[in-house]
Structure formats: structure tokens, C-alpha cells
Short mmCIF file of C-alpha atoms and ligand atoms in Angstrom, two decimals:
data_model
loop_
_atom_site.label_atom_id
_atom_site.label_comp_id
_atom_site.label_asym_id
_atom_site.label_seq_id
_atom_site.Cartn_x
_atom_site.Cartn_y
_atom_site.Cartn_z
CA MET A 614 0.00 0.00 0.00
CA LEU A 615 2.79 2.43 0.93
CA ASP A 616 4.41 1.92 -2.50
CA ASN A 617 1.45 3.53 -4.24
CA ILE A 618 1.38 6.58 -2.07
CA ASP A 619 2.10 9.12 -4.80
CA ALA A 620 -1.09 8.11 -6.54
CA VAL A 621 -3.44 8.84 -3.66
CA ASN A 622 -4.65 12.04 -2.13
CA LEU A 623 -3.43 11.73 1.45
CA GLN A 624 -5.22 14.86 2.55
CA ASP A 625 -8.60 13.48 1.53
CA LEU A 626 -7.94 10.06 3.02
CA ASP A 627 -6.74 11.64 6.22
CA ALA A 628 -9.87 13.73 6.47
CA ALA A 629 -12.00 10.66 5.76
CA HIS A 630 -10.40 8.24 8.20
CA HIS A 631 -7.94 9.76 10.63
CA PHE A 632 -9.13 11.08 13.99
CA HIS A 633 -6.19 13.15 15.32
CA PRO A 634 -4.95 13.94 18.82
CA PHE A 635 -5.44 17.48 20.21
CA THR A 636 -7.24 18.66 17.08
CA ASP A 637 -10.34 20.65 16.21
CA HIS A 638 -11.33 18.49 13.26
CA LYS A 639 -13.71 20.95 11.65
CA ASP A 640 -10.96 23.52 11.51
CA LEU A 641 -8.43 20.93 10.29
CA HIS A 642 -10.69 19.80 7.44
CA ALA A 643 -11.29 23.39 6.39
CA ARG A 644 -7.55 24.08 6.14
CA GLY A 645 -6.30 20.65 4.97
CA VAL A 646 -3.76 18.59 6.85
CA ARG A 647 -0.01 19.01 6.30
CA VAL A 648 1.65 15.77 5.16
CA ILE A 649 5.22 15.30 6.39
CA THR A 650 7.05 12.84 4.18
CA SER A 651 10.70 12.74 5.29
CA ALA A 652 13.28 14.44 7.45
CA GLU A 653 16.99 14.77 8.02
CA GLY A 654 18.98 16.66 10.63
CA VAL A 655 16.79 19.55 11.81
CA PHE A 656 14.71 19.71 8.61
CA LEU A 657 11.33 18.25 7.69
CA HIS A 658 10.03 17.82 4.15
CA ASP A 659 6.33 17.97 3.34
CA ALA A 660 4.36 16.51 0.43
CA LYS A 661 4.29 19.91 -1.29
CA GLY A 662 8.07 20.00 -1.47
CA ASN A 663 8.61 22.49 1.37
CA LYS A 664 11.67 22.20 3.58
CA ILE A 665 10.91 23.28 7.14
CA LEU A 666 13.29 23.91 10.03
CA ASP A 667 11.84 21.98 12.95
CA ALA A 668 12.60 24.23 15.91
CA MET A 669 10.39 21.99 18.09
CA ALA A 670 12.27 18.69 17.55
CA GLY A 671 8.95 17.07 16.70
CA LEU A 672 7.09 17.30 19.99
CA TRP A 673 10.20 18.24 22.03
CA CYS A 674 11.67 14.79 21.48
CA VAL A 675 14.02 14.42 18.50
CA ALA A 676 17.16 15.25 20.50
CA ALA A 677 19.65 13.50 18.20
CA GLY A 678 18.06 14.92 15.04
CA TYR A 679 16.33 13.13 12.16
CA GLY A 680 17.87 10.52 9.89
CA ARG A 681 20.23 8.84 12.37
CA SER A 682 21.18 5.59 10.69
CA GLU A 683 22.78 4.31 13.93
CA LEU A 684 19.34 4.26 15.56
CA VAL A 685 17.81 2.51 12.58
CA GLU A 686 20.56 -0.12 12.67
CA ALA A 687 20.18 -0.64 16.42
CA ALA A 688 16.45 -1.25 15.91
CA ALA A 689 16.96 -3.59 12.94
CA LYS A 690 19.59 -5.60 14.76
CA GLN A 691 17.42 -6.05 17.84
CA MET A 692 14.32 -6.79 15.76
CA THR A 693 16.19 -9.55 14.03
CA LYS A 694 17.52 -11.04 17.26
CA LEU A 695 14.49 -10.65 19.56
CA PRO A 696 11.69 -8.39 18.30
CA TYR A 697 9.56 -8.84 21.37
CA TYR A 698 9.28 -10.54 24.65
CA ASN A 699 7.66 -9.32 27.83
CA THR A 700 9.18 -8.44 31.18
CA PHE A 701 6.32 -9.89 33.24
CA PHE A 702 6.45 -13.28 34.94
CA LYS A 703 10.09 -13.37 35.99
CA THR A 704 11.63 -12.68 32.57
CA THR A 705 13.80 -9.93 31.19
CA ASN A 706 15.74 -9.14 28.02
CA GLU A 707 19.22 -7.84 27.34
CA PRO A 708 18.40 -4.30 26.15
CA ALA A 709 16.00 -3.69 29.06
CA VAL A 710 18.60 -4.73 31.63
CA MET A 711 21.34 -2.70 30.00
CA LEU A 712 19.12 0.36 29.69
CA ALA A 713 17.99 0.18 33.32
CA THR A 714 21.67 -0.04 34.29
CA LYS A 715 22.64 2.89 32.07
CA LEU A 716 19.81 5.05 33.38
CA ALA A 717 20.88 4.32 36.96
CA GLN A 718 24.39 5.49 36.01
CA ILE A 719 23.33 8.79 34.44
CA ALA A 720 20.40 9.65 36.73
CA PRO A 721 20.88 11.77 39.85
CA GLU A 722 22.39 10.08 42.91
CA GLY A 723 20.23 7.38 44.45
CA MET A 724 17.95 6.77 41.46
CA ASN A 725 18.85 3.17 40.81
CA HIS A 726 15.71 1.46 39.52
CA ALA A 727 13.81 1.94 36.26
CA PHE A 728 10.23 0.87 35.52
CA PHE A 729 9.49 0.89 31.78
CA ALA A 730 6.41 1.97 29.87
CA CYS A 731 5.73 3.34 26.39
CA SER A 732 4.69 6.98 26.72
CA GLY A 733 5.19 9.91 29.03
CA SER A 734 1.56 9.62 30.08
CA GLU A 735 2.05 6.01 31.09
CA ALA A 736 5.18 6.92 33.04
CA VAL A 737 3.26 9.60 34.93
CA ASP A 738 0.38 7.25 35.57
CA SER A 739 2.86 4.66 36.84
CA ALA A 740 4.63 7.15 39.12
CA LEU A 741 1.34 8.27 40.63
CA ARG A 742 0.29 4.67 41.26
CA THR A 743 3.66 3.94 42.78
CA ALA A 744 3.23 6.90 45.13
CA ARG A 745 -0.11 5.49 46.32
CA VAL A 746 1.27 1.96 46.79
CA TYR A 747 4.28 3.38 48.63
CA TRP A 748 2.12 5.11 51.22
CA GLN A 749 -0.25 2.17 51.53
CA THR A 750 2.74 -0.06 52.21
CA LEU A 751 3.97 2.30 54.92
CA GLY A 752 0.56 2.09 56.59
CA LYS A 753 -0.59 5.54 55.49
CA PRO A 754 -3.27 4.76 52.88
CA GLN A 755 -4.96 8.11 53.49
CA LYS A 756 -1.98 9.88 51.88
CA LYS A 757 -3.61 10.03 48.44
CA ILE A 758 -3.77 13.58 47.18
CA ILE A 759 -1.47 14.61 44.34
CA ILE A 760 -0.57 18.29 44.03
CA GLY A 761 0.32 19.63 40.57
CA ARG A 762 0.40 23.09 39.06
CA GLU A 763 -1.68 25.26 36.76
CA TYR A 764 -0.31 25.04 33.21
CA GLY A 765 1.42 21.79 34.18
CA TYR A 766 1.35 19.07 31.54
CA HIS A 767 1.68 15.46 32.60
CA GLY A 768 0.13 13.66 29.67
CA SER A 769 -3.28 12.71 28.48
CA THR A 770 -4.34 9.58 30.32
CA THR A 771 -7.07 10.45 32.78
CA LEU A 772 -4.63 10.49 35.71
CA GLY A 773 -2.06 12.50 33.73
CA ALA A 774 -4.65 15.04 32.66
CA SER A 775 -5.84 15.29 36.26
CA ALA A 776 -2.32 15.87 37.55
CA GLY A 777 -1.73 18.49 34.85
CA GLY A 778 -3.19 21.94 35.12
CA MET A 779 -4.77 22.41 31.70
CA VAL A 780 -8.34 23.55 32.30
CA ASP A 781 -9.66 22.50 28.88
CA MET A 782 -8.40 18.98 29.52
CA HIS A 783 -9.95 18.95 33.00
CA ARG A 784 -13.26 19.95 31.46
CA GLN A 785 -13.25 16.98 29.07
CA ALA A 786 -11.61 14.24 31.10
CA GLY A 787 -9.09 14.94 33.81
CA ASP A 788 -11.31 15.47 36.81
CA MET A 789 -10.34 12.51 38.98
CA PRO A 790 -10.68 13.00 42.74
CA ASN A 791 -7.66 13.69 44.94
CA PHE A 792 -5.83 16.12 42.64
CA ARG A 793 -5.14 19.76 43.50
CA HIS A 794 -3.25 22.51 41.69
CA ILE A 795 -1.19 25.47 42.75
CA LEU A 796 0.21 28.58 41.09
CA PRO A 797 2.97 27.93 38.53
CA PRO A 798 6.33 29.70 39.01
CA TYR A 799 5.57 31.87 35.97
CA TRP A 800 7.16 35.19 36.88
CA TYR A 801 6.54 36.90 33.52
CA GLY A 802 2.81 36.23 33.60
CA LYS A 803 2.05 36.08 37.30
CA GLY A 804 4.89 37.72 39.20
CA GLY A 805 3.33 41.19 39.44
CA GLN A 806 5.64 43.66 41.15
CA MET A 807 7.78 40.98 42.85
CA SER A 808 11.34 40.33 41.72
CA PRO A 809 11.79 36.89 40.13
CA GLU A 810 13.65 35.70 43.25
CA GLU A 811 10.87 36.85 45.59
CA PHE A 812 8.28 35.35 43.31
CA GLY A 813 10.12 32.00 43.25
CA ILE A 814 9.82 31.75 47.04
CA TYR A 815 6.24 32.98 46.92
CA ALA A 816 5.24 30.36 44.32
CA ALA A 817 6.98 27.54 46.23
CA ARG A 818 5.23 28.54 49.43
CA GLN A 819 1.89 28.05 47.70
CA LEU A 820 2.77 24.38 47.97
CA GLU A 821 3.35 24.70 51.70
CA ALA A 822 0.05 26.52 52.12
CA LYS A 823 -1.80 23.89 50.09
CA ILE A 824 -0.28 21.05 52.13
CA LYS A 825 -1.29 22.83 55.33
CA GLU A 826 -4.82 23.31 54.04
CA LEU A 827 -5.17 19.63 53.05
CA GLY A 828 -3.16 18.16 55.92
CA ALA A 829 0.19 16.55 55.13
CA GLU A 830 -1.29 13.25 56.31
CA ASN A 831 -3.55 13.32 53.23
CA VAL A 832 -0.98 14.29 50.58
CA ALA A 833 0.94 11.63 48.64
CA ALA A 834 3.08 13.66 46.26
CA PHE A 835 3.89 16.87 44.47
CA ILE A 836 4.51 16.51 40.73
CA GLY A 837 6.24 19.16 38.65
CA GLU A 838 8.19 19.56 35.44
CA PRO A 839 11.60 21.16 36.16
CA ILE A 840 10.64 23.58 33.36
CA GLN A 841 6.96 23.57 32.39
CA GLY A 842 7.18 22.84 28.65
CA ALA A 843 3.72 22.57 27.14
CA GLY A 844 2.58 25.25 29.60
CA GLY A 845 4.78 27.80 27.82
CA VAL A 846 8.37 27.04 28.81
CA ILE A 847 7.91 28.38 32.32
CA ILE A 848 11.40 28.53 33.84
CA PRO A 849 11.21 28.87 37.62
CA PRO A 850 13.33 31.51 39.33
CA GLU A 851 16.45 30.06 40.99
CA THR A 852 14.85 30.29 44.41
CA TYR A 853 11.94 28.00 43.54
CA TRP A 854 13.16 24.40 43.48
CA PRO A 855 15.36 24.54 46.61
CA GLU A 856 12.31 25.75 48.53
CA VAL A 857 10.13 22.99 47.02
CA ASN A 858 12.77 20.42 48.05
CA ARG A 859 12.59 21.71 51.61
CA ILE A 860 8.79 21.76 51.74
CA CYS A 861 8.40 18.20 50.41
CA LYS A 862 11.01 16.86 52.81
CA GLU A 863 9.64 18.62 55.88
CA ASN A 864 6.11 17.47 55.13
CA ASP A 865 6.98 13.90 54.14
CA ILE A 866 5.54 14.35 50.63
CA LEU A 867 7.04 12.49 47.65
CA LEU A 868 8.55 14.74 45.00
CA ILE A 869 8.04 13.59 41.41
CA ALA A 870 10.08 15.40 38.76
CA ASP A 871 8.40 15.01 35.39
CA GLU A 872 11.46 15.02 33.13
CA VAL A 873 9.61 13.96 29.97
CA ILE A 874 10.73 17.15 28.17
CA CYS A 875 13.71 18.23 30.30
CA GLY A 876 15.43 14.84 30.38
CA PHE A 877 18.27 13.80 28.09
CA GLY A 878 20.10 17.05 27.67
CA ARG A 879 17.44 19.60 26.81
CA THR A 880 18.55 21.94 29.64
CA GLY A 881 22.27 21.55 28.97
CA LYS A 882 22.45 19.01 31.83
CA MET A 883 21.41 15.39 31.47
CA PHE A 884 18.28 16.03 33.55
CA GLY A 885 16.38 19.13 34.60
CA SER A 886 16.82 17.90 38.19
CA ASP A 887 20.59 18.23 37.72
CA TYR A 888 20.18 21.76 36.40
CA PHE A 889 17.97 22.99 39.25
CA GLY A 890 19.27 20.80 42.09
CA ILE A 891 15.91 19.07 42.48
CA LYS A 892 15.92 16.09 44.86
CA PRO A 893 13.21 13.87 43.41
CA ASP A 894 11.88 10.61 44.80
CA MET A 895 10.79 9.61 41.31
CA MET A 896 11.49 10.92 37.82
CA THR A 897 9.42 10.29 34.71
CA LEU A 898 11.33 10.03 31.43
CA ALA A 899 10.20 9.70 27.80
CA LYS A 900 10.62 11.62 24.51
CA GLY A 901 14.40 12.25 24.33
CA ILE A 902 15.12 8.79 25.75
CA THR A 903 14.86 7.42 22.18
CA SER A 904 14.89 10.82 20.41
CA GLY A 905 11.33 9.87 19.49
CA TYR A 906 12.44 7.09 17.12
CA LEU A 907 10.39 4.53 19.05
CA PRO A 908 7.92 4.87 21.91
CA LEU A 909 9.50 4.35 25.32
CA SER A 910 9.26 5.83 28.78
CA ALA A 911 10.55 5.10 32.24
CA VAL A 912 9.98 5.94 35.88
CA MET A 913 13.18 6.17 37.89
CA LEU A 914 12.75 5.27 41.54
CA HIS A 915 14.99 6.65 44.24
CA ASP A 916 16.35 4.03 46.64
CA ARG A 917 14.01 5.44 49.34
CA VAL A 918 11.02 4.41 47.26
CA ALA A 919 12.51 1.32 45.60
CA GLU A 920 13.37 -0.31 48.93
CA VAL A 921 9.79 -0.07 50.15
CA MET A 922 8.36 -1.20 46.81
CA ILE A 923 10.75 -4.14 46.51
CA ASN A 924 10.99 -5.34 50.09
CA ASP A 925 7.60 -4.60 51.57
CA ALA A 926 4.93 -3.94 48.95
CA GLY A 927 4.25 -7.48 47.80
CA GLU A 928 3.18 -7.89 44.18
CA TYR A 929 3.01 -4.72 42.12
CA TYR A 930 -0.21 -5.06 40.11
CA HIS A 931 0.79 -2.82 37.24
CA GLY A 932 2.59 -3.03 33.90
CA PHE A 933 2.18 -2.93 30.14
CA THR A 934 2.57 -5.48 27.34
CA TYR A 935 5.41 -3.37 26.00
CA SER A 936 7.14 -2.54 29.34
CA GLY A 937 10.85 -2.97 28.61
CA HIS A 938 10.27 -3.53 24.88
CA PRO A 939 13.62 -4.85 23.61
CA VAL A 940 13.66 -2.82 20.39
CA SER A 941 12.78 0.47 22.08
CA CYS A 942 15.37 -0.19 24.79
CA ALA A 943 18.05 -1.00 22.20
CA VAL A 944 17.32 2.26 20.41
CA ALA A 945 17.41 4.18 23.71
CA LEU A 946 20.83 2.74 24.53
CA LYS A 947 22.20 3.76 21.15
CA ASN A 948 20.58 7.18 21.48
CA ILE A 949 22.20 7.81 24.87
CA GLU A 950 25.51 6.69 23.36
CA ILE A 951 25.05 9.33 20.64
CA LEU A 952 24.26 12.02 23.24
CA GLU A 953 27.44 11.11 25.08
CA ASN A 954 29.78 10.58 22.11
CA GLU A 955 28.75 13.79 20.40
CA LYS A 956 28.71 15.74 23.69
CA LEU A 957 25.23 16.95 22.82
CA VAL A 958 24.32 17.73 26.42
CA ALA A 959 27.12 20.23 27.09
CA GLY A 960 26.62 21.37 23.49
CA ALA A 961 23.01 22.24 24.28
CA ALA A 962 24.14 24.63 27.02
CA ALA A 963 26.58 26.42 24.71
CA LYS A 964 24.28 26.47 21.68
CA GLY A 965 21.40 27.71 23.81
CA GLU A 966 23.45 30.70 24.89
CA THR A 967 24.38 31.50 21.31
CA LEU A 968 20.79 31.13 20.17
CA ARG A 969 19.41 33.42 22.88
CA ALA A 970 22.08 36.07 22.28
CA LYS A 971 21.30 36.07 18.56
CA LEU A 972 17.56 36.17 19.15
CA ALA A 973 18.01 39.06 21.58
CA GLU A 974 19.97 41.00 18.97
CA ALA A 975 17.61 40.19 16.11
CA LEU A 976 14.45 41.00 18.07
CA ALA A 977 15.71 43.97 20.11
CA ASP A 978 13.74 46.50 18.07
CA ASN A 979 10.52 44.53 17.82
CA PRO A 980 7.99 46.24 20.12
CA ILE A 981 5.98 43.07 20.85
CA VAL A 982 8.88 40.99 22.16
CA GLY A 983 8.52 41.21 25.93
CA GLU A 984 10.99 38.57 27.07
CA ILE A 985 13.31 35.97 25.58
CA ARG A 986 14.12 33.22 28.05
CA GLY A 987 15.68 29.81 27.94
CA VAL A 988 17.89 27.17 29.49
CA GLY A 989 19.99 25.00 27.20
CA LEU A 990 17.99 24.40 24.04
CA ILE A 991 14.51 25.02 25.43
CA GLY A 992 13.19 28.54 25.32
CA ALA A 993 10.38 31.00 24.82
CA ILE A 994 9.60 34.41 23.41
CA GLU A 995 6.77 36.33 25.08
CA LEU A 996 4.66 38.43 22.72
CA THR A 997 3.15 41.37 24.57
CA ALA A 998 1.02 44.43 23.89
CA ASP A 999 3.10 46.50 26.29
CA LYS A 1000 6.49 45.18 27.23
CA ARG A 1001 7.11 47.75 29.95
CA THR A 1002 4.14 46.57 31.98
CA ARG A 1003 4.19 42.90 30.78
CA LYS A 1004 0.64 43.35 29.50
CA PHE A 1005 -0.65 40.62 27.20
CA PHE A 1006 -2.83 41.15 24.13
CA GLU A 1007 -6.62 40.85 24.33
CA LYS A 1008 -7.92 37.33 23.70
CA ASN A 1009 -4.88 35.44 24.85
CA GLY A 1010 -3.60 32.99 22.23
CA ARG A 1011 -4.78 34.98 19.22
CA VAL A 1012 -1.47 36.75 18.51
CA GLY A 1013 0.49 33.57 19.23
CA GLY A 1014 -1.64 31.81 16.60
CA ILE A 1015 -0.93 34.55 14.07
CA CYS A 1016 2.80 34.26 14.73
CA ARG A 1017 2.78 30.46 14.52
CA ASP A 1018 1.10 30.64 11.10
CA PHE A 1019 3.72 33.13 9.84
CA CYS A 1020 6.41 30.78 11.15
CA PHE A 1021 4.98 27.85 9.22
CA ALA A 1022 4.59 29.90 6.07
CA ASN A 1023 8.20 31.05 6.37
CA GLY A 1024 9.55 27.53 6.93
CA VAL A 1025 10.18 27.24 10.66
CA ILE A 1026 8.15 25.35 13.25
CA MET A 1027 7.66 27.01 16.61
CA ARG A 1028 4.69 26.33 18.89
CA ALA A 1029 2.42 29.01 20.29
CA VAL A 1030 1.31 28.49 23.88
CA ARG A 1031 -1.14 31.30 24.54
CA ASP A 1032 0.93 34.26 23.18
CA THR A 1033 4.22 32.67 24.11
CA MET A 1034 6.29 31.29 21.22
CA VAL A 1035 8.20 28.23 22.38
CA PHE A 1036 11.11 26.36 20.82
CA SER A 1037 13.22 23.27 21.50
CA PRO A 1038 15.23 22.38 18.39
CA PRO A 1039 17.18 19.13 18.03
CA LEU A 1040 20.36 19.24 20.13
CA THR A 1041 22.29 18.65 16.90
CA ILE A 1042 21.39 22.07 15.47
CA ASN A 1043 24.54 23.74 14.07
CA ASP A 1044 25.61 27.38 13.82
CA ASP A 1045 24.23 27.93 10.32
CA GLU A 1046 20.93 26.40 11.33
CA ILE A 1047 20.81 28.59 14.44
CA ASP A 1048 21.32 31.63 12.18
CA MET A 1049 18.56 30.43 9.90
CA MET A 1050 16.20 29.84 12.83
CA VAL A 1051 16.91 33.34 14.15
CA GLU A 1052 16.33 34.92 10.71
CA LEU A 1053 13.03 33.09 10.26
CA ALA A 1054 11.91 33.98 13.80
CA LYS A 1055 12.81 37.63 13.18
CA LYS A 1056 10.86 37.70 9.93
CA SER A 1057 7.80 35.93 11.39
CA ILE A 1058 7.63 38.03 14.56
CA GLY A 1059 8.16 41.13 12.42
CA GLN A 1060 5.16 40.19 10.28
CA THR A 1061 3.19 39.50 13.47
CA TYR A 1062 3.99 42.99 14.74
CA ASP A 1063 2.83 44.48 11.43
CA ALA A 1064 -0.44 42.58 11.78
CA VAL A 1065 -1.22 43.79 15.33
CA LYS A 1066 0.53 47.18 15.33
CA SER A 1067 -2.60 49.11 16.24
CA GLU A 1068 -2.90 47.22 19.53
CA VAL A 1069 0.67 47.81 20.69
CA ALA A 1070 1.59 50.47 23.26
CA SER A 1071 3.87 53.08 21.74
N1 PXG B 725 4.91 14.85 30.85
C1 PXG B 725 5.39 15.92 30.21
C2 PXG B 725 6.21 16.91 30.97
C3 PXG B 725 5.13 16.10 28.85
O1 PXG B 725 5.60 17.18 28.22
C4 PXG B 725 3.92 14.02 28.87
C5 PXG B 725 4.20 13.90 30.23
C6 PXG B 725 3.14 12.94 28.21
O2 PXG B 725 3.91 12.23 27.30
P1 PXG B 725 3.21 11.39 26.13
O3 PXG B 725 4.36 10.60 25.58
O4 PXG B 725 2.20 10.52 26.75
O5 PXG B 725 2.62 12.37 25.17
C7 PXG B 725 4.40 15.12 28.16
C8 PXG B 725 4.09 15.24 26.70
C9 PXG B 725 2.84 20.11 23.16
C10 PXG B 725 2.86 18.67 23.54
O6 PXG B 725 2.15 20.43 22.20
C11 PXG B 725 3.54 18.26 24.66
C12 PXG B 725 3.52 16.92 25.02
C13 PXG B 725 2.83 16.00 24.25
C14 PXG B 725 2.14 16.43 23.12
C15 PXG B 725 2.14 17.77 22.76
O7 PXG B 725 3.52 20.92 23.79
N2 PXG B 725 4.18 16.55 26.16
#
């Protein structure tokens, strides 16, 4: 069937048969779907012959870039040897063991056990279940409540959506009991007159207040992304995570770092927890673990948690057909080898600095650019009606949408989250490609300014 593809109209077939994730289908059918046909390095090719710089690395995941034959070979080799076997019922496979061992080596101190799943959502779901079982095992079954944050994103299973702080998702599905949400550490949007440092403490203490309100004896865990990605690349002030560490410890609350986006070098450190000094009890990993080449995720358990789960919890009634899938694990191992051999993690820190400096220079005169922020190769550009007062445009999300469409038309993919343009290019991006990304961003944000000029404070 795939050999005949040139002869069929993929747009029509897609509209007829494909129900997409996170999509308004009426709107999609009116515009027509974009068909991506191939990719190499940081570039995508679509069916119309356009070449597009993917400044999002797919959905924040293609760390090692597209077209890596080493990953293809690792998959083919493992598929030939053992394409599948499960890790239930007292069995394991070579790639799963070796990957668990490798993850224990590169993860922060004390995180020595990996539980495998297929997606970030499944990892989050698994971490939340583990938190509940942990407290049950310690004789505190009433410790059930999970605290997350507004604008948090922890996936789209019902538990993940409930832990996340996306109100539209809560409305449709994620309204499970025993979840609460606190203010995100989003200084630009919510910091008012406070300095970022003051606001970091203030936002962390919302957690303390929430625990007090609920009673620490009822709270199982706090879950947070080191940097909130899908929520708009919200980078907490430096004061935030140390205070959260303290609050979780003092109140005997598990701390879950959702590293699905931050993990595997995005921040210029292997994990976001390394960058911010977070002391998690569990970490969820996905996306960059295989650079998106195959589905795979993991929950890393700190020894504190693993000892209880292994020695005292009895049987763990949880797992997936594809937990520890040998082909995904083989690809992950090769992918981590690439990150290490090509020094892509330290490279992300250096390239991120170059990228932000160039963006700052290119966008300095654009009146709607309120802030450019980033850590490593994850970043954001705030579009604002008045940059002196950090005032957003009317109908939040409208101007971001305009900008995103200009970006696409100009050949660069950036995401709009409300009116915040976010980016996370492959860690392999080179200097010329950084220049190209900056040029295309400058052009697109310039066109956006022209389109909304009348609304901008002079
Ligand atoms: N946690 C975090 C921090 C994520 O960013 C998930 C969990 C869920 O992973 P899965 O593999 O189940 O999708 C994510 C995923 C976007 C976007 O548009 C972000 C994600 C997924 C899809 C779209 O920003 N993040």
C-alpha cells in the first residue's frame, strides 16, 4: 500500500479516516492537513516540497536529530535477534537490563531502579500509582492527594490530565478525585511587582500553604516539570526548586520530577533535576530517551522508594505489554551513546546561549517581544502588547496563533502556547541552522507585529 502513495490524495484520506490527537477536526478539514514525508537533521520535508526547520524537535523529542542511521541499525539488529518478549512473569531481556543499568548510572544520585512503559503519560500514571502503593505499604493509605500546578502538563491519560493543570483537559476528562493545583512559578505572567527571586519563594510557598490546608497526612506527592514545557516554557526563578525540596522533605511528601521534556540534555544538563538541584523521589522520562524514534518511557525510583516497593509492597499489580520492549530499549541505549559521544548535552548549554544572544539581537527592536528566556535548548519568546508593563494582548492565544502561522509559512516550526512562542530544536542544530532559525523567527515576529501594530503600546 505504501508503494502507491504518490497516486493517492493523502489529505482526503486523512480527512475521511484519521481522527487526530489534540485537534479541532472541523478547523483541520477546512484548512487541509499538512503531510510530512521525510526528514533529516533539523529539517522536515512535506508533500508539497517544502523544507521546514523543525525548531520543536517534533514534539520536544528528536534530540539527536532526524535521519540517524545508527538508531535505525540498532532497531533492525534487535528486531532480528528478539523483536519482542515481555518483562512480566520473571523474565527480562538484554536491552531492558542494559538500559535500566545505564539510566541508573546517568540519573541523579540514588535513582537506581527503572520501571518501563511506552509513553510519558504512562510513566506519569505509573509514578502516581507507585506513590499510592508506597504510602499504603507504609501504613498511610490516606496519603492520596497529588498536588500539581496550573499550566502543568503530565500527559493525556485520565490520571495524567488530572495531575496536569490544563483547564480544557480537565473539562473533558481529567477530573479525577484527589488532585489539586497550585500557582505555577511563571514570573513573567504572574509575578506582578515581585522580583523573580521573591516570586520563586512565593510560588513555592503556595505548595506549603496547600499542604497545610489539606493536611500533610492526606498528601501523597507533588509533581512538577523542572521547566513547564507545554505550559509555555515556564522557567522557575532560581529560588523555587530549593524551597520545594525543603517543603516536600519537611512534610513527608514524595517529590516527582516530570522530566519527559527536560530529560536527556534539553537543559544543557542530562536532567532538569541536575540543572535545578531538584531532589526527586521519582522521575518520569520519555521523549528524548529514544529521540522519538520509538515509543518508550521510564519511571526512575529513588532508593528510598525502591526499597519499600521491593521489600515490603508485595506484588506490584501494574505493567504494560510493552514494558521494557527490547527494540525500544536497544534504540534508547544507542541514542544515549550518541548524546554522550557527540557531547550533545554540554553542546546544548553552549548552543542555547548562542541562540538566545542572537535572538536578543535580532528581536531587540521589535515592540511586541517582551521577554526571551531559555535554558539550554529550550526557550520561549513572550509576545506582549506593552512590554514595559508585561501586559498581554486581548484574547490570549490569538497573537500567538498569528505568529505560529507566519512561522509555518516562512519555513520554521515554533509552537504558540497562549501568546508565548516556544522552541526546543534538536540538540544537533549547528551554527548555520541557528542563524537560519533566528532569521526566520525575526521575519515571522516582524510580520506579526505588522499585523497587530494598532494594539501595541507606543
Ligand atoms: N509529561 C510531560 C512533561 C510532557 O511534556 C507528557 C508527560 C506525556 O507524554 P506522552 O508521551 O504521553 O505524550 C508530556 C508530553 C505540546 C505537547 O504540544 C507536549 C507533550 C505532548 C504532546 C504535545 O507541547 N508533552
